PDB file of C-alpha atoms in Angstrom:
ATOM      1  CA  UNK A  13      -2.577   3.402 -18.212  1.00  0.00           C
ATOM      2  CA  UNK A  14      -5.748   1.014 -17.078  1.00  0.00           C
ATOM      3  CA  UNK A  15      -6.866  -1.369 -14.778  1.00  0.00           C
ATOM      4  CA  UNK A  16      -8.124  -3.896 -16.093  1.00  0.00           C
ATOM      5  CA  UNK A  17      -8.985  -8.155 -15.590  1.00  0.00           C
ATOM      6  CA  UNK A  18      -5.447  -9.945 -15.443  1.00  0.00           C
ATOM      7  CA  UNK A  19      -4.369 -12.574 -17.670  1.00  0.00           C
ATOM      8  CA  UNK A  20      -1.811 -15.863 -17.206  1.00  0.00           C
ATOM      9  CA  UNK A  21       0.246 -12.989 -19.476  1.00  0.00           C
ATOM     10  CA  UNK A  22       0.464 -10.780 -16.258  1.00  0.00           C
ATOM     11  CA  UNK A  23       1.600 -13.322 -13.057  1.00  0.00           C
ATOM     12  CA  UNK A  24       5.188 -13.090 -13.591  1.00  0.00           C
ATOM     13  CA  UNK A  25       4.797  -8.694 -12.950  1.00  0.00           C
ATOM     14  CA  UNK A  26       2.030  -9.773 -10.351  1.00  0.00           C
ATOM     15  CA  UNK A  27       4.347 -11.845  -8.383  1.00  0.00           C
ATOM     16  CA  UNK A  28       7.122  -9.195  -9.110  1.00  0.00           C
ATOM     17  CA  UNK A  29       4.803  -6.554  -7.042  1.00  0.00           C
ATOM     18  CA  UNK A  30       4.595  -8.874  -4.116  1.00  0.00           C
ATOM     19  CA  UNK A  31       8.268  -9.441  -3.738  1.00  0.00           C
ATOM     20  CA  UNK A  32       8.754  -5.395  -4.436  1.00  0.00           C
ATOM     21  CA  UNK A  33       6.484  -4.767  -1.316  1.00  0.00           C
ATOM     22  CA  UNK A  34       7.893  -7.894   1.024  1.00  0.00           C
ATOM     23  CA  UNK A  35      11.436  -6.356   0.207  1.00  0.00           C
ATOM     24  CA  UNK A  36      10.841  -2.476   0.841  1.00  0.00           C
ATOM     25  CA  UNK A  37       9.428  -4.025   3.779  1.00  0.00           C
ATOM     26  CA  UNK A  38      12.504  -5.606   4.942  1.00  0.00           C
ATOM     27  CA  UNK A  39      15.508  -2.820   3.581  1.00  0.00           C
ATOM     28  CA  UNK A  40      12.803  -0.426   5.961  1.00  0.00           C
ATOM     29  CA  UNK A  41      12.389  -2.500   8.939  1.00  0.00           C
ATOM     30  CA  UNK A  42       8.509  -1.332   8.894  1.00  0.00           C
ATOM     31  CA  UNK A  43       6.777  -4.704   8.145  1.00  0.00           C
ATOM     32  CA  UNK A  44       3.175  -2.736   8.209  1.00  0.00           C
ATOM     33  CA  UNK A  45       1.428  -5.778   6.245  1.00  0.00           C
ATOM     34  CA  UNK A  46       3.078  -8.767   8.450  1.00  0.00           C
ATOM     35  CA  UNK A  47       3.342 -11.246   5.496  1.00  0.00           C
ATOM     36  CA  UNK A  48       5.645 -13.459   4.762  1.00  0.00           C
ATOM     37  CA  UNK A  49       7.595 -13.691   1.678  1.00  0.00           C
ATOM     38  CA  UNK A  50       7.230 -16.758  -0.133  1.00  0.00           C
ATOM     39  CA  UNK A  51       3.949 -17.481   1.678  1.00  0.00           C
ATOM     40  CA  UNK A  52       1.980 -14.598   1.258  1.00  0.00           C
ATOM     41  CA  UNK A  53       1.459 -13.350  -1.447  1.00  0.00           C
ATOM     42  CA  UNK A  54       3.231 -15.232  -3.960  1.00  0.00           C
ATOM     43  CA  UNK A  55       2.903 -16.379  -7.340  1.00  0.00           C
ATOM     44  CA  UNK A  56       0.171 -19.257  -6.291  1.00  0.00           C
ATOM     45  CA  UNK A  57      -1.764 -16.068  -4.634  1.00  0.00           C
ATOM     46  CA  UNK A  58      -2.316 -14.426  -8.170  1.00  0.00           C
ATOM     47  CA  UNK A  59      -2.752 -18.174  -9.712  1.00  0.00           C
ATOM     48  CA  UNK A  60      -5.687 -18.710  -7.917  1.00  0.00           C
ATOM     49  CA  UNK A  61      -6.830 -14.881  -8.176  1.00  0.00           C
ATOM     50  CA  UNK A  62      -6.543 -15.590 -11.753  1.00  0.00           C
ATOM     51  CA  UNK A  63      -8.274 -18.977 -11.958  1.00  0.00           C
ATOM     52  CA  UNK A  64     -11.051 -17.950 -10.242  1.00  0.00           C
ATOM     53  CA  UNK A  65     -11.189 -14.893 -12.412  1.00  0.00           C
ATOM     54  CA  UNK A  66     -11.234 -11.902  -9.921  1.00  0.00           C
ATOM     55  CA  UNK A  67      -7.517 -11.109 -10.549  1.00  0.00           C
ATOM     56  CA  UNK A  68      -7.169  -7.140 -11.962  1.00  0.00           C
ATOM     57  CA  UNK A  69      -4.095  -5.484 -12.580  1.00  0.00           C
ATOM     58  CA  UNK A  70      -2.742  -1.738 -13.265  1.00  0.00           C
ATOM     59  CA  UNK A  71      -0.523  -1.369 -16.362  1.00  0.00           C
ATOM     60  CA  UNK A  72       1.672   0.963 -17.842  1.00  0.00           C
ATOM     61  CA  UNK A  73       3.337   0.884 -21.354  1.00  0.00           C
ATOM     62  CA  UNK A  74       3.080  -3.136 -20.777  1.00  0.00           C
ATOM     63  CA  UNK A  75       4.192  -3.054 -16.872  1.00  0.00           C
ATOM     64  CA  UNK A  76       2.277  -4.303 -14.117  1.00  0.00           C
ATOM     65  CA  UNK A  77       2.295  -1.373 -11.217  1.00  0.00           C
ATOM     66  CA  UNK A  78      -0.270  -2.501  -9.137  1.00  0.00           C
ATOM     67  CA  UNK A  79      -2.908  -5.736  -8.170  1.00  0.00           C
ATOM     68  CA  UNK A  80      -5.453  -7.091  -6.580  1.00  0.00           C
ATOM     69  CA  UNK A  81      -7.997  -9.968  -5.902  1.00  0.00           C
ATOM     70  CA  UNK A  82     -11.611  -8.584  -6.121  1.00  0.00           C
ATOM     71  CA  UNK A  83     -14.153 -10.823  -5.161  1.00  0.00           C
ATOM     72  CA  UNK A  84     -17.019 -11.899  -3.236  1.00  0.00           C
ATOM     73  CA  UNK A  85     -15.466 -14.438  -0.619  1.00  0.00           C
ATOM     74  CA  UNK A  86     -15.615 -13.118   3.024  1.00  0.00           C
ATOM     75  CA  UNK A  87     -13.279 -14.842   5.644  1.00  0.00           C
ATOM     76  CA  UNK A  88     -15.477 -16.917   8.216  1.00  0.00           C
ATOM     77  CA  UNK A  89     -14.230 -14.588  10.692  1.00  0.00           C
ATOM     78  CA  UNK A  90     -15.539 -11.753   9.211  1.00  0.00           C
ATOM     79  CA  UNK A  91     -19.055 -13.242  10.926  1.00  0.00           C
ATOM     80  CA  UNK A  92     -17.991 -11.843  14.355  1.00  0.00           C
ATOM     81  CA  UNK A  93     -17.440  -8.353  12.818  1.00  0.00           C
ATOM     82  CA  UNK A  94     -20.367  -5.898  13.803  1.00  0.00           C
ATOM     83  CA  UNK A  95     -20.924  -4.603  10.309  1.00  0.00           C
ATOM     84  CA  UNK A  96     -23.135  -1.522   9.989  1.00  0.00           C
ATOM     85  CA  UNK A  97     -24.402  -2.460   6.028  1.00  0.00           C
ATOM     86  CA  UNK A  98     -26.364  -5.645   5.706  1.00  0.00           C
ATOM     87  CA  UNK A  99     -26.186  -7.118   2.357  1.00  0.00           C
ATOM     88  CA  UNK A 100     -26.279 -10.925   0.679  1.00  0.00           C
ATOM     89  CA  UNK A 101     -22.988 -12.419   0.021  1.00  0.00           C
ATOM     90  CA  UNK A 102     -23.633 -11.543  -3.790  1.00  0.00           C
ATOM     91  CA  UNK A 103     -23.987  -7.795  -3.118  1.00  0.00           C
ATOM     92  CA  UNK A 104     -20.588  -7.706  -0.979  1.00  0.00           C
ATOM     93  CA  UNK A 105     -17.119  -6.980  -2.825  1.00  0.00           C
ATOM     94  CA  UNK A 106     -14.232  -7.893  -0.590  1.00  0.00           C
ATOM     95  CA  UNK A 107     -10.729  -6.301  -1.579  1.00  0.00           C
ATOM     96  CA  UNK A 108      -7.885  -8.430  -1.003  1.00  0.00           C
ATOM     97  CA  UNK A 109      -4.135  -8.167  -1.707  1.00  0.00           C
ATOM     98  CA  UNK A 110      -3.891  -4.392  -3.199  1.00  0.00           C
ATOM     99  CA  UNK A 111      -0.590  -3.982  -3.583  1.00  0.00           C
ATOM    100  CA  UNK A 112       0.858  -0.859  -6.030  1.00  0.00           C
ATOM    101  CA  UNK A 113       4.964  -1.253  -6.473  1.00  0.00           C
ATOM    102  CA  UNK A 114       7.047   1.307  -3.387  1.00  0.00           C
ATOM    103  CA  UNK A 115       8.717   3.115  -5.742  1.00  0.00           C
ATOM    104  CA  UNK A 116       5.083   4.388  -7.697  1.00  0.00           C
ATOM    105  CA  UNK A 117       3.225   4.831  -4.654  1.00  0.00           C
ATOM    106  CA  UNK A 118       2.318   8.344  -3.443  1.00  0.00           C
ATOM    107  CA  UNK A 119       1.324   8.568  -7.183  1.00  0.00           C
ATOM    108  CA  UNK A 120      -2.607   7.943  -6.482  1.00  0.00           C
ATOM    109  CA  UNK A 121      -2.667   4.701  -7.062  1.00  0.00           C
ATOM    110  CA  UNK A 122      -4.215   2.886  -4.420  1.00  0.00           C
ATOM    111  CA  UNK A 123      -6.942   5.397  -4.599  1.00  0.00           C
ATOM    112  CA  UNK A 124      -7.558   4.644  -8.453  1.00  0.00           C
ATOM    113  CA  UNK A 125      -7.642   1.271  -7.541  1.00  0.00           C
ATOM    114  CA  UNK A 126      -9.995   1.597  -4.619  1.00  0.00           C
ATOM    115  CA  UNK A 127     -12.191   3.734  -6.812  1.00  0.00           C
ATOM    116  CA  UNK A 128     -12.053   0.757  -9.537  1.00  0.00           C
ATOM    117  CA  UNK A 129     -13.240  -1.477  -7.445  1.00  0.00           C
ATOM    118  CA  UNK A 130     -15.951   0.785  -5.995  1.00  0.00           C
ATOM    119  CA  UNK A 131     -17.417   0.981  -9.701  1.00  0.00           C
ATOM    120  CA  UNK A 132     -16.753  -3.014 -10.570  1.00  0.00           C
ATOM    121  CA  UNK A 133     -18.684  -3.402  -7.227  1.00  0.00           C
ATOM    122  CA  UNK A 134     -21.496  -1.250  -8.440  1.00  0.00           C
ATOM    123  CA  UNK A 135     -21.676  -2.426 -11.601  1.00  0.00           C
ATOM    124  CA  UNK A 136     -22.062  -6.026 -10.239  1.00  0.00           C
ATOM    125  CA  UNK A 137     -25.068  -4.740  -7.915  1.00  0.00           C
ATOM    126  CA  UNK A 138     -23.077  -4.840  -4.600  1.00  0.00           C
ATOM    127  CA  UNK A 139     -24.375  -2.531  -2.048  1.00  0.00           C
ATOM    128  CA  UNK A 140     -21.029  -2.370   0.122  1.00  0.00           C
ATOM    129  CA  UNK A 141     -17.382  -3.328  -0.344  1.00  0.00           C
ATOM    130  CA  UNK A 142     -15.493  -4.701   3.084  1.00  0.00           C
ATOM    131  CA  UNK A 143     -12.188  -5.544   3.122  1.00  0.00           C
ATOM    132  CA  UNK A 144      -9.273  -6.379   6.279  1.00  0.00           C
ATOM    133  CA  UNK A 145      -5.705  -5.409   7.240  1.00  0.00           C
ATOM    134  CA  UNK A 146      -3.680  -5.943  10.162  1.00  0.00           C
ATOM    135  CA  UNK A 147      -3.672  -4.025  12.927  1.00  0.00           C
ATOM    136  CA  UNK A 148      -0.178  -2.769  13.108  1.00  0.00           C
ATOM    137  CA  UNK A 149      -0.771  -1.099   9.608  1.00  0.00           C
ATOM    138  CA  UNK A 150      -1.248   2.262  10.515  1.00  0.00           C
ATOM    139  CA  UNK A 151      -0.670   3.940   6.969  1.00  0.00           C
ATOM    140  CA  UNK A 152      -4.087   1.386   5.782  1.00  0.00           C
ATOM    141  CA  UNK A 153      -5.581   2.285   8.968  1.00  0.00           C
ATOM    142  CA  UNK A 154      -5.398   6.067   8.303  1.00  0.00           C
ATOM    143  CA  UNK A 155      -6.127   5.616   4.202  1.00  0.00           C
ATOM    144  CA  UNK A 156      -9.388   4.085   4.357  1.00  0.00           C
ATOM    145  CA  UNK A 157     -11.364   6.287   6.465  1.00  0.00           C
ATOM    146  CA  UNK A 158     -10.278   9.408   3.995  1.00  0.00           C
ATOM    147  CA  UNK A 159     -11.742   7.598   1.117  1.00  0.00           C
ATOM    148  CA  UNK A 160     -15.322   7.141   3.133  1.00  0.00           C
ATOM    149  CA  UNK A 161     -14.546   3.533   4.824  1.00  0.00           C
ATOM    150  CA  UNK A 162     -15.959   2.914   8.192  1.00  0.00           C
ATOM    151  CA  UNK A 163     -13.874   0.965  10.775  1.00  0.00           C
ATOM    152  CA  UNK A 164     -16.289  -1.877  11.670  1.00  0.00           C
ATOM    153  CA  UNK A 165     -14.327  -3.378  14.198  1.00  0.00           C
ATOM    154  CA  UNK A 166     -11.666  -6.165  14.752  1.00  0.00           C
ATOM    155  CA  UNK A 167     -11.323  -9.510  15.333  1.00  0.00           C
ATOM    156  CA  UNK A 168      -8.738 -12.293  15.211  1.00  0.00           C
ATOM    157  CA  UNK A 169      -8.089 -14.430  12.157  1.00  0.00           C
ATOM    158  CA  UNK A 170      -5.976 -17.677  11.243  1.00  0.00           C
ATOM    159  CA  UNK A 171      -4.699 -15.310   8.128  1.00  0.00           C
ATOM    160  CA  UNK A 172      -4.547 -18.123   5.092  1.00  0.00           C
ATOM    161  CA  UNK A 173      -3.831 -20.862   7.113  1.00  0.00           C
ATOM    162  CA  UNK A 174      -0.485 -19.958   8.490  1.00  0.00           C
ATOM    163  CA  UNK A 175      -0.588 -16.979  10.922  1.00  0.00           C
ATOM    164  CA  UNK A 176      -3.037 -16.026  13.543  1.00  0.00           C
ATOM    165  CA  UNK A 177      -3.316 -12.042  14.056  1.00  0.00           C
ATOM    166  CA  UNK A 178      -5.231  -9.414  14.575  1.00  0.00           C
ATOM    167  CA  UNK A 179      -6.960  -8.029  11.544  1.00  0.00           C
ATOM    168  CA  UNK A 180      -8.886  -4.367  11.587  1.00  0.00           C
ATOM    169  CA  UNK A 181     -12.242  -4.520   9.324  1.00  0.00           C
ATOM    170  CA  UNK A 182     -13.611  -1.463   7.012  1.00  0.00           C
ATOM    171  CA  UNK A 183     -16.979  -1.219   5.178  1.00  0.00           C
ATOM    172  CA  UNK A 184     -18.121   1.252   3.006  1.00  0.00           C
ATOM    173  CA  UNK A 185     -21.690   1.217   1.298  1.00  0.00           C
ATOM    174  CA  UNK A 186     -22.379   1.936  -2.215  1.00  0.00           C
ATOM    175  CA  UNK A 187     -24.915   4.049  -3.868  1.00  0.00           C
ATOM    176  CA  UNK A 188     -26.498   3.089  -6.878  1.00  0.00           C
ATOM    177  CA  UNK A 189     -25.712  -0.646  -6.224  1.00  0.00           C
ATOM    178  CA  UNK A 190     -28.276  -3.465  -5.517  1.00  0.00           C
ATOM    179  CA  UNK A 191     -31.072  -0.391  -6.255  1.00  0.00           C
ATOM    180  CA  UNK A 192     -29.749   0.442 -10.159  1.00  0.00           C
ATOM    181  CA  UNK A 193     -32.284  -1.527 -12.679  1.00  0.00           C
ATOM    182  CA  UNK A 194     -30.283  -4.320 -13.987  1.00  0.00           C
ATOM    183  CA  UNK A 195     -30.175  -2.907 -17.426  1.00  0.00           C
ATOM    184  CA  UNK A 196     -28.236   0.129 -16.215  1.00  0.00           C
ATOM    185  CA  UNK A 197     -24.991  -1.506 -14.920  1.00  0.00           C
ATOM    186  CA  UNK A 198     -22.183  -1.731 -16.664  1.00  0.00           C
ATOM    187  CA  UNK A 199     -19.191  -3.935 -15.402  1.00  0.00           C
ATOM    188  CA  UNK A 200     -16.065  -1.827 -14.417  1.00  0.00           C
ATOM    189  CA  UNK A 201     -13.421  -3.615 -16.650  1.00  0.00           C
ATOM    190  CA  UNK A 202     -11.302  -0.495 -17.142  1.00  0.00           C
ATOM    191  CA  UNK A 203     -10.535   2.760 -15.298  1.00  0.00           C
ATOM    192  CA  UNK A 204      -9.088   5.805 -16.561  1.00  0.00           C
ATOM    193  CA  UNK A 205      -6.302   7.537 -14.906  1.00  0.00           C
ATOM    194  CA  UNK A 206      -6.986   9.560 -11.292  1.00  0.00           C
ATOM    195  CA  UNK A 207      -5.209  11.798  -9.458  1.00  0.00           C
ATOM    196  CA  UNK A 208      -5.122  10.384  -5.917  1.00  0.00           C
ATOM    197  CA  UNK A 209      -2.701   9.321  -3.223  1.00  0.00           C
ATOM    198  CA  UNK A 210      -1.577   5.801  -3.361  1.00  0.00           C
ATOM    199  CA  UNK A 211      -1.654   2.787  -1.129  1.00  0.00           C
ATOM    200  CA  UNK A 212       1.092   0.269  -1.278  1.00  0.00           C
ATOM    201  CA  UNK A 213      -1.341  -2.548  -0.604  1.00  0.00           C
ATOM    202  CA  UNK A 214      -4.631  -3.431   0.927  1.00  0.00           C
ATOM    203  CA  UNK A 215      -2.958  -3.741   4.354  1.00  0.00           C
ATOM    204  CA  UNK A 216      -0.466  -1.096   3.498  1.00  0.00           C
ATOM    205  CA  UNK A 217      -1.198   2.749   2.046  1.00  0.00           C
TER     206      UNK A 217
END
């Protein structure tokens, strides 16, 4: 069990993860996320995760439970968003797209992978980690601020090009970022296994 880069190996189980979500989504009626199958995410979501090399993946025994884009690319509209933590656009880690399968959440997944990114963030010098959901996901709204994430405020967005909505904004700042000596950070390629409670994606706990 580890979370680790992706590889063009792993798109077929990413994209498999997407549709799991989109379609617990729809057999529920509870469409917490508001994407749109076939849209977003899709298979060209974790292609160009993957090309630009910030696509990370948890697998088990060779199956892909959970994803997620990890980078430094903030949405333009995150410039209206009153954030508390000032940092350069190097020293800010944006999640995007965590999604962990519906049938292994509740398993502590999505806090594993929050807490992976946390120490890839560190490890790259970032000083806080910001990410976005919308604001009818009230499971994301409620998981975020129990893992130390301040609600910075809200803000309308043109969501990938195709939908405009209403997204909710979280920071968090790291310690031990931008202020560790170079020499002493290490890269978080790998995470051991955490007990934690889950979230079924970024915009959906």
């Amino acid at each position: 069990m580890m979370i680790r880069k992706a590889t063009a190996a792993d798109l077929d189980g990413v994209a498999a993860v997407y549709e799991a979500v989109l379609d617990r989504e729809e057999q529920t009626g509870c469409h917490w996320t508001n994407w749109q199958s076939g849209v977003y995410p899709c298979r060209a979501t974790a292609e160009r995760a993957l090309a630009d090399g910030t696509l990370y993946v948890d697998e088990v025994n060779g199956h892909i439970l959970g994803c997620a884009n990890l980078d430094h690319v903030q949405p333009p509209e995150y410039g209206s968003i009153s954030w508390t933590i000032q940092a350069k656009p190097k020293q800010v880690l944006v999640i995007h797209t965590l999604c962990i399968r519906p049938e292994c959440a509740g398993g502590g997944r999505g806090r594993r992978f929050v807490a992976f990114a946390e120490g890839l963030a560190t490890g790259q010098g970032c000083r806080v980690i910001r990410l976005d959901t919308y604001e009818g996901n009230a499971p994301a709204a409620a998981f975020y601020p129990k893992l130390g994430y301040r609600l910075a405020g809200s803000a309308e967005f043109f969501f990938e090009g195709f939908a405009r909505e209403n997204l909710i904004c979280f920071e968090k700042e790291l310690r031990g970022g931008a202020d560790r000596p170079a020499g002493n950070r290490r890269p978080g390629t790998a995470a051991p296994a955490m007990p934690s409670t889950a979230s079924a994606s970024a915009e959906t706990p």
